[in-house]
mmCIF file of N, CA and C in Angstrom:
data_model
loop_
_atom_site.group_PDB
_atom_site.id
_atom_site.type_symbol
_atom_site.label_atom_id
_atom_site.label_comp_id
_atom_site.label_asym_id
_atom_site.label_seq_id
_atom_site.Cartn_x
_atom_site.Cartn_y
_atom_site.Cartn_z
ATOM 1 N N MET M 330 -54.630 67.570 -43.854
ATOM 2 C CA MET M 330 -55.958 68.415 -43.860
ATOM 3 C C MET M 330 -57.087 67.741 -42.807
ATOM 4 N N LYS M 331 -56.968 66.417 -42.789
ATOM 5 C CA LYS M 331 -57.877 65.745 -41.838
ATOM 6 C C LYS M 331 -57.632 66.066 -40.520
ATOM 7 N N LYS M 332 -56.109 66.123 -40.005
ATOM 8 C CA LYS M 332 -55.836 66.388 -38.573
ATOM 9 C C LYS M 332 -56.270 67.838 -38.247
ATOM 10 N N ILE M 333 -56.399 68.873 -39.282
ATOM 11 C CA ILE M 333 -56.551 70.215 -39.081
ATOM 12 C C ILE M 333 -58.226 70.284 -38.573
ATOM 13 N N VAL M 334 -58.883 69.638 -39.501
ATOM 14 C CA VAL M 334 -60.423 69.273 -39.185
ATOM 15 C C VAL M 334 -60.719 68.728 -37.886
ATOM 16 N N LEU M 335 -60.142 67.613 -37.712
ATOM 17 C CA LEU M 335 -60.305 66.999 -36.550
ATOM 18 C C LEU M 335 -59.809 68.023 -35.076
ATOM 19 N N LEU M 336 -58.716 68.580 -35.343
ATOM 20 C CA LEU M 336 -58.210 69.611 -34.050
ATOM 21 C C LEU M 336 -59.661 70.585 -34.078
ATOM 22 N N ILE M 337 -60.055 71.159 -35.156
ATOM 23 C CA ILE M 337 -61.120 72.470 -34.900
ATOM 24 C C ILE M 337 -62.482 71.704 -34.383
ATOM 25 N N LEU M 338 -62.653 70.456 -34.791
ATOM 26 C CA LEU M 338 -63.729 69.795 -34.039
ATOM 27 C C LEU M 338 -63.360 69.691 -32.397
ATOM 28 N N PHE M 339 -62.386 69.141 -32.355
ATOM 29 C CA PHE M 339 -62.116 68.851 -30.856
ATOM 30 C C PHE M 339 -62.179 70.319 -30.117
ATOM 31 N N ILE M 340 -61.624 71.195 -30.713
ATOM 32 C CA ILE M 340 -61.840 72.530 -29.909
ATOM 33 C C ILE M 340 -63.265 72.914 -29.887
ATOM 34 N N CYS M 341 -63.901 72.895 -30.990
ATOM 35 C CA CYS M 341 -65.245 73.170 -30.551
ATOM 36 C C CYS M 341 -65.921 72.307 -29.648
ATOM 37 N N SER M 342 -65.684 71.218 -29.584
ATOM 38 C CA SER M 342 -66.474 70.294 -28.550
ATOM 39 C C SER M 342 -65.720 70.660 -27.196
ATOM 40 N N LEU M 343 -64.772 71.214 -27.093
ATOM 41 C CA LEU M 343 -64.372 71.690 -25.683
ATOM 42 C C LEU M 343 -65.235 73.081 -25.066
ATOM 43 N N PHE M 344 -65.455 73.802 -26.365
ATOM 44 C CA PHE M 344 -66.411 74.977 -25.954
ATOM 45 C C PHE M 344 -67.756 74.517 -25.491
ATOM 46 N N ALA M 345 -68.263 73.532 -25.971
ATOM 47 C CA ALA M 345 -69.723 73.373 -25.752
ATOM 48 C C ALA M 345 -69.723 72.453 -24.762
ATOM 49 N N PHE M 346 -68.679 71.651 -24.417
ATOM 50 C CA PHE M 346 -68.569 70.807 -23.278
ATOM 51 C C PHE M 346 -68.713 71.773 -21.717
ATOM 52 N N GLY M 347 -67.906 72.929 -22.071
ATOM 53 C CA GLY M 347 -67.958 73.930 -21.076
ATOM 54 C C GLY M 347 -69.174 74.406 -20.643
ATOM 55 N N PHE M 348 -69.797 74.822 -21.924
ATOM 56 C CA PHE M 348 -71.214 75.522 -21.705
ATOM 57 C C PHE M 348 -72.314 74.536 -21.031
ATOM 58 N N ASP M 349 -72.170 73.340 -21.502
ATOM 59 C CA ASP M 349 -73.129 72.479 -20.884
ATOM 60 C C ASP M 349 -72.992 72.235 -19.486
ATOM 61 N N ASP M 350 -71.617 72.020 -18.885
ATOM 62 C CA ASP M 350 -71.128 71.910 -17.762
ATOM 63 C C ASP M 350 -71.780 73.010 -16.684
ATOM 64 N N PHE M 351 -71.665 74.214 -17.336
ATOM 65 C CA PHE M 351 -72.088 75.363 -16.604
ATOM 66 C C PHE M 351 -73.697 75.434 -16.479
ATOM 67 N N LYS M 352 -74.261 74.873 -17.360
ATOM 68 C CA LYS M 352 -75.795 75.312 -17.654
ATOM 69 C C LYS M 352 -76.487 74.134 -16.683
ATOM 70 N N LYS M 353 -75.528 72.993 -16.572
ATOM 71 C CA LYS M 353 -76.238 72.015 -15.846
ATOM 72 C C LYS M 353 -76.132 72.321 -14.028
ATOM 73 N N TYR M 354 -74.918 72.825 -13.965
ATOM 74 C CA TYR M 354 -74.398 73.307 -12.710
ATOM 75 C C TYR M 354 -75.468 74.562 -12.177
ATOM 76 N N PHE M 355 -75.912 75.358 -12.882
ATOM 77 C CA PHE M 355 -76.531 76.767 -12.762
ATOM 78 C C PHE M 355 -78.148 76.106 -12.337
ATOM 79 N N LEU M 356 -78.451 75.059 -13.132
ATOM 80 C CA LEU M 356 -79.763 74.388 -13.153
ATOM 81 C C LEU M 356 -79.899 73.820 -11.491
ATOM 82 N N GLN M 357 -78.849 73.226 -11.271
ATOM 83 C CA GLN M 357 -78.947 72.657 -9.947
ATOM 84 C C GLN M 357 -78.928 73.181 -8.703
ATOM 85 N N VAL M 358 -77.954 74.383 -8.624
ATOM 86 C CA VAL M 358 -77.789 75.189 -7.814
ATOM 87 C C VAL M 358 -79.016 76.237 -7.497
ATOM 88 N N GLY M 359 -79.590 76.772 -8.550
ATOM 89 C CA GLY M 359 -80.523 77.714 -8.448
ATOM 90 C C GLY M 359 -80.016 79.093 -8.635
ATOM 91 N N SER M 360 -80.885 80.059 -8.754
ATOM 92 C CA SER M 360 -80.370 81.477 -9.319
ATOM 93 C C SER M 360 -79.628 82.078 -8.048
ATOM 94 N N ASN M 361 -79.857 81.919 -6.777
ATOM 95 C CA ASN M 361 -79.083 82.401 -5.871
ATOM 96 C C ASN M 361 -77.633 82.164 -6.115
ATOM 97 N N GLN M 362 -77.337 81.008 -6.134
ATOM 98 C CA GLN M 362 -75.964 80.645 -6.236
ATOM 99 C C GLN M 362 -75.400 80.870 -7.535
ATOM 100 N N THR M 363 -76.055 81.015 -8.625
ATOM 101 C CA THR M 363 -75.624 81.443 -9.778
ATOM 102 C C THR M 363 -75.493 82.916 -9.814
ATOM 103 N N ALA M 364 -76.009 83.824 -9.177
ATOM 104 C CA ALA M 364 -75.856 85.088 -9.146
ATOM 105 C C ALA M 364 -74.296 85.372 -8.350
ATOM 106 N N LYS M 365 -74.222 84.297 -7.279
ATOM 107 C CA LYS M 365 -73.005 84.600 -6.591
ATOM 108 C C LYS M 365 -71.964 83.843 -7.328
ATOM 109 N N TYR M 366 -72.099 83.059 -8.061
ATOM 110 C CA TYR M 366 -70.958 82.560 -8.840
ATOM 111 C C TYR M 366 -70.496 83.395 -10.029
ATOM 112 N N LEU M 367 -71.594 84.182 -10.744
ATOM 113 C CA LEU M 367 -71.006 85.227 -11.564
ATOM 114 C C LEU M 367 -70.517 86.391 -11.037
ATOM 115 N N TYR M 368 -70.844 86.685 -9.489
ATOM 116 C CA TYR M 368 -70.172 87.474 -9.146
ATOM 117 C C TYR M 368 -68.443 87.310 -8.634
ATOM 118 N N GLU M 369 -68.194 86.019 -8.341
ATOM 119 C CA GLU M 369 -66.870 85.377 -8.284
ATOM 120 C C GLU M 369 -66.099 85.495 -9.309
ATOM 121 N N TYR M 370 -66.812 84.980 -10.575
ATOM 122 C CA TYR M 370 -66.304 84.832 -11.646
ATOM 123 C C TYR M 370 -65.586 86.222 -12.266
ATOM 124 N N VAL M 371 -66.335 87.153 -12.084
ATOM 125 C CA VAL M 371 -65.863 88.527 -12.436
ATOM 126 C C VAL M 371 -65.085 89.018 -11.723
ATOM 127 N N ARG M 372 -64.947 88.876 -10.195
ATOM 128 C CA ARG M 372 -64.010 89.035 -9.235
ATOM 129 C C ARG M 372 -62.770 88.414 -9.788
ATOM 130 N N ASP M 373 -62.597 87.220 -9.990
ATOM 131 C CA ASP M 373 -61.476 86.342 -10.252
ATOM 132 C C ASP M 373 -60.867 86.289 -11.708
ATOM 133 N N SER M 374 -61.796 86.629 -12.438
ATOM 134 C CA SER M 374 -61.228 86.584 -13.938
ATOM 135 C C SER M 374 -61.367 87.980 -14.513
ATOM 136 N N ASN M 375 -60.822 88.052 -15.687
ATOM 137 C CA ASN M 375 -60.662 89.258 -16.478
ATOM 138 C C ASN M 375 -61.472 89.383 -17.522
ATOM 139 N N VAL M 376 -62.781 88.772 -17.506
ATOM 140 C CA VAL M 376 -63.933 88.616 -18.362
ATOM 141 C C VAL M 376 -64.378 89.903 -18.865
ATOM 142 N N VAL M 377 -64.583 90.815 -17.983
ATOM 143 C CA VAL M 377 -65.240 92.356 -18.403
ATOM 144 C C VAL M 377 -64.204 93.060 -19.150
ATOM 145 N N ASN M 378 -63.077 92.654 -19.116
ATOM 146 C CA ASN M 378 -61.760 93.446 -19.898
ATOM 147 C C ASN M 378 -61.670 92.876 -21.219
ATOM 148 N N GLU M 379 -62.123 91.652 -21.467
ATOM 149 C CA GLU M 379 -61.931 90.858 -22.567
ATOM 150 C C GLU M 379 -62.947 91.238 -23.491
ATOM 151 N N TYR M 380 -64.154 91.747 -23.158
ATOM 152 C CA TYR M 380 -65.276 91.958 -24.205
ATOM 153 C C TYR M 380 -65.579 93.176 -24.436
ATOM 154 N N PHE M 381 -64.998 94.039 -23.384
ATOM 155 C CA PHE M 381 -65.630 95.769 -23.592
ATOM 156 C C PHE M 381 -64.296 96.443 -24.292
ATOM 157 N N ALA M 382 -64.765 97.275 -25.179
ATOM 158 C CA ALA M 382 -63.678 98.062 -25.986
ATOM 159 C C ALA M 382 -63.445 99.262 -25.419
ATOM 160 N N LYS M 383 -64.529 99.980 -24.720
ATOM 161 C CA LYS M 383 -63.895 101.322 -24.174
ATOM 162 C C LYS M 383 -63.364 101.163 -22.663
ATOM 163 N N CYS M 384 -62.493 102.216 -22.629
ATOM 164 C CA CYS M 384 -62.091 101.999 -21.293
ATOM 165 C C CYS M 384 -62.891 102.938 -20.358
ATOM 166 N N PHE M 385 -63.377 102.117 -19.249
ATOM 167 C CA PHE M 385 -63.930 102.721 -18.200
ATOM 168 C C PHE M 385 -63.923 101.787 -16.824
ATOM 169 N N SER M 386 -64.495 102.415 -16.122
ATOM 170 C CA SER M 386 -64.364 101.820 -14.439
ATOM 171 C C SER M 386 -65.813 101.095 -14.212
ATOM 172 N N TYR M 387 -66.012 100.151 -13.430
ATOM 173 C CA TYR M 387 -67.011 99.490 -13.328
ATOM 174 C C TYR M 387 -67.127 98.694 -11.712
ATOM 175 N N ASN M 388 -68.038 98.755 -11.344
ATOM 176 C CA ASN M 388 -68.640 97.706 -10.044
ATOM 177 C C ASN M 388 -69.467 96.462 -10.347
ATOM 178 N N TYR M 389 -69.533 95.840 -9.420
ATOM 179 C CA TYR M 389 -70.440 94.493 -9.572
ATOM 180 C C TYR M 389 -70.822 94.176 -8.462
ATOM 181 N N SER M 390 -71.946 93.598 -8.199
ATOM 182 C CA SER M 390 -72.560 93.125 -6.885
ATOM 183 C C SER M 390 -73.310 91.907 -7.297
ATOM 184 N N TYR M 391 -73.833 91.483 -6.056
ATOM 185 C CA TYR M 391 -75.034 90.464 -6.380
ATOM 186 C C TYR M 391 -76.002 90.377 -5.258
ATOM 187 N N ASP M 392 -77.037 90.509 -5.325
ATOM 188 C CA ASP M 392 -78.275 90.202 -4.104
ATOM 189 C C ASP M 392 -79.413 89.161 -4.784
ATOM 190 N N LYS M 393 -79.262 88.025 -3.733
ATOM 191 C CA LYS M 393 -80.215 86.957 -3.972
ATOM 192 C C LYS M 393 -80.126 86.470 -5.341
ATOM 193 N N ASP M 394 -80.788 86.754 -6.420
ATOM 194 C CA ASP M 394 -80.985 85.928 -7.694
ATOM 195 C C ASP M 394 -80.457 87.061 -8.687
ATOM 196 N N ILE M 395 -80.062 88.260 -8.512
ATOM 197 C CA ILE M 395 -79.712 89.362 -9.194
ATOM 198 C C ILE M 395 -78.212 89.545 -8.914
ATOM 199 N N PHE M 396 -77.591 89.456 -10.364
ATOM 200 C CA PHE M 396 -76.480 89.925 -10.634
ATOM 201 C C PHE M 396 -76.218 91.233 -11.314
ATOM 202 N N ARG M 397 -75.314 92.357 -10.734
ATOM 203 C CA ARG M 397 -75.290 93.534 -11.237
ATOM 204 C C ARG M 397 -74.122 94.081 -11.624
ATOM 205 N N LEU M 398 -74.012 94.572 -13.110
ATOM 206 C CA LEU M 398 -72.814 95.128 -13.353
ATOM 207 C C LEU M 398 -73.201 96.576 -13.714
ATOM 208 N N ILE M 399 -72.259 97.517 -13.093
ATOM 209 C CA ILE M 399 -72.491 99.027 -13.055
ATOM 210 C C ILE M 399 -71.284 99.480 -13.881
ATOM 211 N N ILE M 400 -71.667 99.956 -15.070
ATOM 212 C CA ILE M 400 -70.447 100.499 -15.997
ATOM 213 C C ILE M 400 -70.372 102.062 -15.944
ATOM 214 N N LYS M 401 -69.295 102.547 -15.390
ATOM 215 C CA LYS M 401 -69.241 103.962 -15.411
ATOM 216 C C LYS M 401 -68.507 104.879 -16.496
ATOM 217 N N MET M 402 -69.405 105.565 -17.148
ATOM 218 C CA MET M 402 -68.819 106.390 -18.465
ATOM 219 C C MET M 402 -67.447 107.213 -17.979
ATOM 220 N N PRO M 403 -66.753 107.222 -18.963
ATOM 221 C CA PRO M 403 -65.502 107.901 -18.870
ATOM 222 C C PRO M 403 -66.181 109.505 -18.511
ATOM 223 N N LYS M 404 -65.116 110.307 -17.635
ATOM 224 C CA LYS M 404 -65.778 111.816 -17.586
ATOM 225 C C LYS M 404 -65.588 112.485 -18.774
ATOM 226 N N ASN M 405 -64.784 112.284 -19.654
ATOM 227 C CA ASN M 405 -64.511 112.889 -21.085
ATOM 228 C C ASN M 405 -66.009 112.785 -21.905
ATOM 229 N N ILE M 406 -67.140 111.867 -21.596
ATOM 230 C CA ILE M 406 -68.043 112.083 -22.088
ATOM 231 C C ILE M 406 -69.107 112.649 -21.908
ATOM 232 N N SER M 407 -69.538 113.731 -22.475
ATOM 233 C CA SER M 407 -70.557 114.638 -22.290
ATOM 234 C C SER M 407 -71.997 114.081 -22.514
ATOM 235 N N ILE M 408 -72.938 114.621 -21.478
ATOM 236 C CA ILE M 408 -74.221 114.074 -21.945
ATOM 237 C C ILE M 408 -74.790 115.308 -23.144
ATOM 238 N N GLU M 409 -74.178 116.176 -23.080
ATOM 239 C CA GLU M 409 -74.508 117.332 -24.134
ATOM 240 C C GLU M 409 -73.856 116.929 -25.507
ATOM 241 N N ASN M 410 -73.242 116.351 -25.606
ATOM 242 C CA ASN M 410 -72.626 115.604 -26.906
ATOM 243 C C ASN M 410 -73.450 114.324 -27.450
ATOM 244 N N TYR M 411 -74.456 114.500 -27.860
ATOM 245 C CA TYR M 411 -75.465 113.438 -28.057
ATOM 246 C C TYR M 411 -74.678 112.272 -29.104
ATOM 247 N N LYS M 412 -73.864 112.743 -29.853
ATOM 248 C CA LYS M 412 -73.361 111.776 -30.891
ATOM 249 C C LYS M 412 -72.314 110.879 -30.027
ATOM 250 N N GLN M 413 -71.396 111.668 -29.068
ATOM 251 C CA GLN M 413 -70.456 110.865 -28.361
ATOM 252 C C GLN M 413 -71.104 110.134 -27.340
ATOM 253 N N LEU M 414 -72.194 110.389 -26.717
ATOM 254 C CA LEU M 414 -73.086 109.711 -25.455
ATOM 255 C C LEU M 414 -73.579 108.582 -26.232
ATOM 256 N N ASN M 415 -74.404 108.645 -27.235
ATOM 257 C CA ASN M 415 -75.036 107.725 -28.015
ATOM 258 C C ASN M 415 -74.065 106.578 -28.702
ATOM 259 N N SER M 416 -72.984 106.810 -29.039
ATOM 260 C CA SER M 416 -71.911 106.147 -29.578
ATOM 261 C C SER M 416 -71.284 105.328 -28.166
ATOM 262 N N PHE M 417 -70.693 106.057 -27.039
ATOM 263 C CA PHE M 417 -70.576 105.094 -26.004
ATOM 264 C C PHE M 417 -71.604 103.994 -25.573
ATOM 265 N N ILE M 418 -72.611 104.440 -25.441
ATOM 266 C CA ILE M 418 -74.086 103.641 -25.029
ATOM 267 C C ILE M 418 -74.223 102.362 -25.820
ATOM 268 N N ASP M 419 -74.282 102.624 -27.405
ATOM 269 C CA ASP M 419 -74.380 101.518 -28.261
ATOM 270 C C ASP M 419 -73.114 100.692 -28.058
ATOM 271 N N THR M 420 -71.859 101.087 -28.241
ATOM 272 C CA THR M 420 -70.595 100.165 -28.084
ATOM 273 C C THR M 420 -70.811 99.358 -26.918
ATOM 274 N N THR M 421 -71.158 100.119 -25.751
ATOM 275 C CA THR M 421 -71.553 99.222 -24.378
ATOM 276 C C THR M 421 -72.527 98.175 -24.852
ATOM 277 N N LYS M 422 -73.510 98.693 -25.145
ATOM 278 C CA LYS M 422 -74.612 97.377 -25.345
ATOM 279 C C LYS M 422 -73.868 96.290 -26.299
ATOM 280 N N ARG M 423 -73.305 96.837 -27.315
ATOM 281 C CA ARG M 423 -73.221 95.579 -28.377
ATOM 282 C C ARG M 423 -71.750 94.582 -27.076
ATOM 283 N N ASP M 424 -71.018 95.435 -26.593
ATOM 284 C CA ASP M 424 -70.169 94.478 -25.834
ATOM 285 C C ASP M 424 -70.738 93.795 -24.690
ATOM 286 N N ILE M 425 -71.894 94.174 -24.247
ATOM 287 C CA ILE M 425 -72.590 93.372 -23.164
ATOM 288 C C ILE M 425 -73.053 92.102 -23.952
ATOM 289 N N LYS M 426 -73.861 92.246 -25.272
ATOM 290 C CA LYS M 426 -74.432 91.206 -25.856
ATOM 291 C C LYS M 426 -73.097 90.329 -26.251
ATOM 292 N N LYS M 427 -71.964 90.800 -26.549
ATOM 293 C CA LYS M 427 -71.016 89.924 -26.953
ATOM 294 C C LYS M 427 -70.535 89.058 -25.798
ATOM 295 N N MET M 428 -70.333 89.636 -24.862
ATOM 296 C CA MET M 428 -70.143 88.754 -23.399
ATOM 297 C C MET M 428 -71.111 87.816 -23.228
ATOM 298 N N LEU M 429 -72.210 87.975 -23.305
ATOM 299 C CA LEU M 429 -73.107 87.227 -22.890
ATOM 300 C C LEU M 429 -73.645 85.937 -23.909
ATOM 301 N N CYS M 430 -73.270 86.374 -25.082
ATOM 302 C CA CYS M 430 -73.068 85.377 -26.034
ATOM 303 C C CYS M 430 -71.944 84.582 -26.235
ATOM 304 N N PHE M 431 -70.974 84.832 -26.201
ATOM 305 C CA PHE M 431 -69.580 84.213 -26.361
ATOM 306 C C PHE M 431 -68.863 83.796 -25.193
ATOM 307 N N ASP M 432 -69.209 84.086 -23.886
ATOM 308 C CA ASP M 432 -68.745 83.629 -22.643
ATOM 309 C C ASP M 432 -69.659 82.639 -22.132
ATOM 310 N N ASN M 433 -69.002 81.269 -21.861
ATOM 311 C CA ASN M 433 -69.881 80.363 -21.434
ATOM 312 C C ASN M 433 -70.712 80.451 -20.466
ATOM 313 N N VAL M 434 -69.938 80.908 -19.130
ATOM 314 C CA VAL M 434 -70.364 81.243 -17.956
ATOM 315 C C VAL M 434 -71.758 81.995 -18.199
ATOM 316 N N PHE M 435 -71.476 83.177 -18.798
ATOM 317 C CA PHE M 435 -72.760 83.973 -18.865
ATOM 318 C C PHE M 435 -73.702 83.644 -19.594
ATOM 319 N N LYS M 436 -73.381 83.083 -20.764
ATOM 320 C CA LYS M 436 -74.135 82.429 -21.772
ATOM 321 C C LYS M 436 -75.309 81.196 -20.789
ATOM 322 N N ALA M 437 -74.653 80.467 -20.152
ATOM 323 C CA ALA M 437 -75.258 79.606 -19.236
ATOM 324 C C ALA M 437 -76.052 80.027 -18.451
ATOM 325 N N SER M 438 -75.537 81.212 -17.870
ATOM 326 C CA SER M 438 -76.656 81.681 -16.697
ATOM 327 C C SER M 438 -77.842 82.265 -17.194
ATOM 328 N N LEU M 439 -78.069 82.501 -18.491
ATOM 329 C CA LEU M 439 -79.159 82.975 -19.272
ATOM 330 C C LEU M 439 -80.311 81.971 -19.275
ATOM 331 N N HIS M 440 -79.987 80.525 -18.953
ATOM 332 C CA HIS M 440 -81.016 79.294 -18.866
ATOM 333 C C HIS M 440 -81.404 79.249 -17.501
ATOM 334 N N THR M 441 -81.076 80.150 -16.325
ATOM 335 C CA THR M 441 -81.675 79.968 -15.301
ATOM 336 C C THR M 441 -82.587 81.350 -14.830
ATOM 337 N N THR M 442 -83.264 81.440 -13.787
ATOM 338 C CA THR M 442 -84.227 82.326 -13.439
ATOM 339 C C THR M 442 -83.285 83.804 -12.916
ATOM 340 N N VAL M 443 -81.743 83.512 -12.869
ATOM 341 C CA VAL M 443 -81.073 84.676 -12.612
ATOM 342 C C VAL M 443 -81.483 85.910 -13.323
ATOM 343 N N ARG M 444 -81.418 86.874 -12.655
ATOM 344 C CA ARG M 444 -81.686 88.060 -13.362
ATOM 345 C C ARG M 444 -80.332 89.169 -13.682
ATOM 346 N N LEU M 445 -80.039 89.366 -14.687
ATOM 347 C CA LEU M 445 -78.651 89.913 -15.102
ATOM 348 C C LEU M 445 -79.084 91.650 -15.213
ATOM 349 N N GLU M 446 -78.402 92.585 -14.459
ATOM 350 C CA GLU M 446 -78.585 93.944 -14.557
ATOM 351 C C GLU M 446 -77.322 94.680 -15.211
ATOM 352 N N PHE M 447 -77.502 95.246 -16.278
ATOM 353 C CA PHE M 447 -76.270 96.197 -16.737
ATOM 354 C C PHE M 447 -76.572 97.628 -16.556
ATOM 355 N N GLU M 448 -75.982 98.483 -15.743
ATOM 356 C CA GLU M 448 -76.304 99.904 -15.614
ATOM 357 C C GLU M 448 -75.070 100.443 -16.361
ATOM 358 N N ILE M 449 -75.572 101.392 -17.205
ATOM 359 C CA ILE M 449 -74.474 102.403 -17.391
ATOM 360 C C ILE M 449 -74.931 103.713 -16.819
ATOM 361 N N TYR M 450 -73.791 104.282 -16.039
ATOM 362 C CA TYR M 450 -73.750 105.083 -15.034
ATOM 363 C C TYR M 450 -73.202 106.294 -15.338
ATOM 364 N N ASN M 451 -73.492 107.411 -15.675
ATOM 365 C CA ASN M 451 -73.034 108.994 -15.799
ATOM 366 C C ASN M 451 -72.356 109.367 -14.445
ATOM 367 N N THR M 452 -70.711 109.069 -14.322
ATOM 368 C CA THR M 452 -70.309 109.641 -12.980
ATOM 369 C C THR M 452 -70.344 111.332 -13.023
ATOM 370 N N ARG M 453 -70.111 111.781 -14.231
ATOM 371 C CA ARG M 453 -70.107 113.441 -14.139
ATOM 372 C C ARG M 453 -71.551 114.056 -13.469
ATOM 373 N N TYR M 454 -72.581 113.493 -13.728
ATOM 374 C CA TYR M 454 -73.836 113.915 -13.405
ATOM 375 C C TYR M 454 -74.532 112.939 -12.492
ATOM 376 N N ASN M 455 -74.116 112.111 -11.833
ATOM 377 C CA ASN M 455 -74.409 111.192 -10.570
ATOM 378 C C ASN M 455 -75.800 110.503 -11.131
ATOM 379 N N ARG M 456 -75.752 110.105 -12.409
ATOM 380 C CA ARG M 456 -77.409 109.441 -12.858
ATOM 381 C C ARG M 456 -77.313 108.433 -13.654
ATOM 382 N N ARG M 457 -77.997 107.583 -13.859
ATOM 383 C CA ARG M 457 -78.161 106.338 -14.668
ATOM 384 C C ARG M 457 -78.503 106.895 -15.925
ATOM 385 N N GLN M 458 -77.623 106.438 -17.185
ATOM 386 C CA GLN M 458 -77.884 106.877 -18.554
ATOM 387 C C GLN M 458 -78.828 105.647 -18.902
ATOM 388 N N GLU M 459 -78.671 104.348 -18.749
ATOM 389 C CA GLU M 459 -79.197 103.438 -19.479
ATOM 390 C C GLU M 459 -79.223 101.988 -18.404
ATOM 391 N N MET M 460 -80.165 101.304 -18.334
ATOM 392 C CA MET M 460 -80.214 99.930 -17.569
ATOM 393 C C MET M 460 -80.668 98.897 -18.646
ATOM 394 N N ILE M 461 -79.932 97.791 -18.641
ATOM 395 C CA ILE M 461 -80.491 96.820 -19.678
ATOM 396 C C ILE M 461 -80.597 95.247 -18.510
ATOM 397 N N ILE M 462 -81.689 95.003 -19.028
ATOM 398 C CA ILE M 462 -81.877 93.501 -17.915
ATOM 399 C C ILE M 462 -82.079 92.405 -18.752
ATOM 400 N N TYR M 463 -81.295 91.220 -18.596
ATOM 401 C CA TYR M 463 -81.654 90.092 -19.350
ATOM 402 C C TYR M 463 -82.082 89.063 -18.063
ATOM 403 N N ASN M 464 -82.688 88.003 -18.641
ATOM 404 C CA ASN M 464 -82.992 86.952 -17.713
ATOM 405 C C ASN M 464 -83.390 85.630 -18.533
ATOM 406 N N LYS M 465 -83.931 84.747 -18.010
ATOM 407 C CA LYS M 465 -84.464 83.528 -18.648
ATOM 408 C C LYS M 465 -85.579 83.846 -20.088
ATOM 409 N N ASN M 466 -86.641 84.822 -19.616
ATOM 410 C CA ASN M 466 -87.475 85.295 -20.568
ATOM 411 C C ASN M 466 -86.794 86.505 -21.617
ATOM 412 N N LYS M 467 -85.825 87.261 -21.276
ATOM 413 C CA LYS M 467 -85.334 88.235 -22.229
ATOM 414 C C LYS M 467 -83.871 87.647 -22.418
ATOM 415 N N SER M 468 -83.632 87.166 -23.585
ATOM 416 C CA SER M 468 -82.280 86.895 -23.886
ATOM 417 C C SER M 468 -81.907 87.308 -25.271
ATOM 418 N N ILE M 469 -80.817 87.029 -25.703
ATOM 419 C CA ILE M 469 -80.245 87.894 -26.648
ATOM 420 C C ILE M 469 -80.259 86.646 -27.988
ATOM 421 N N ALA M 470 -80.476 87.394 -29.213
ATOM 422 C CA ALA M 470 -80.432 86.498 -30.529
ATOM 423 C C ALA M 470 -78.907 86.454 -30.923
ATOM 424 N N CYS M 471 -78.073 85.564 -30.364
ATOM 425 C CA CYS M 471 -76.673 85.356 -30.586
ATOM 426 C C CYS M 471 -76.205 85.484 -32.086
ATOM 427 N N GLY M 472 -76.957 85.009 -32.904
ATOM 428 C CA GLY M 472 -76.842 84.557 -34.262
ATOM 429 C C GLY M 472 -76.779 85.953 -34.964
ATOM 430 N N LEU M 473 -77.327 87.050 -34.543
ATOM 431 C CA LEU M 473 -77.074 88.258 -35.218
ATOM 432 C C LEU M 473 -75.951 89.075 -34.829
ATOM 433 N N LEU M 474 -74.979 88.743 -34.140
ATOM 434 C CA LEU M 474 -73.806 89.333 -33.643
ATOM 435 C C LEU M 474 -72.761 89.156 -34.501
#
């Protein structure tokens, strides 16, 4: 029993250690480099597919101190079907929050002045449905997830 508890504590310390390292690094390099790191992190890892439930395509970019993730709604979701549209948007917002709370890199980036922009884009009508912005001043209550 003690071995199991020690193993759980060890695993928890690894996650906390990674978060602190990223936070320290991001605070040292500044928001421009943090945005670039987030861009490379999304490009080189599978982080978006790990946290999002719906099947969709996405683009990502960075410009100075802004990291932007554009989530393209599947074409089978119609804006005329209010229930379907709201379900997709609500699920996507929840998944964004999960990614920002549980991924150490994104969670640590919220302690800097980098601006995280998430756009839910309707490809059928070529317009933005929703834009969500997080930064140091507007973060997430992770305890509520």
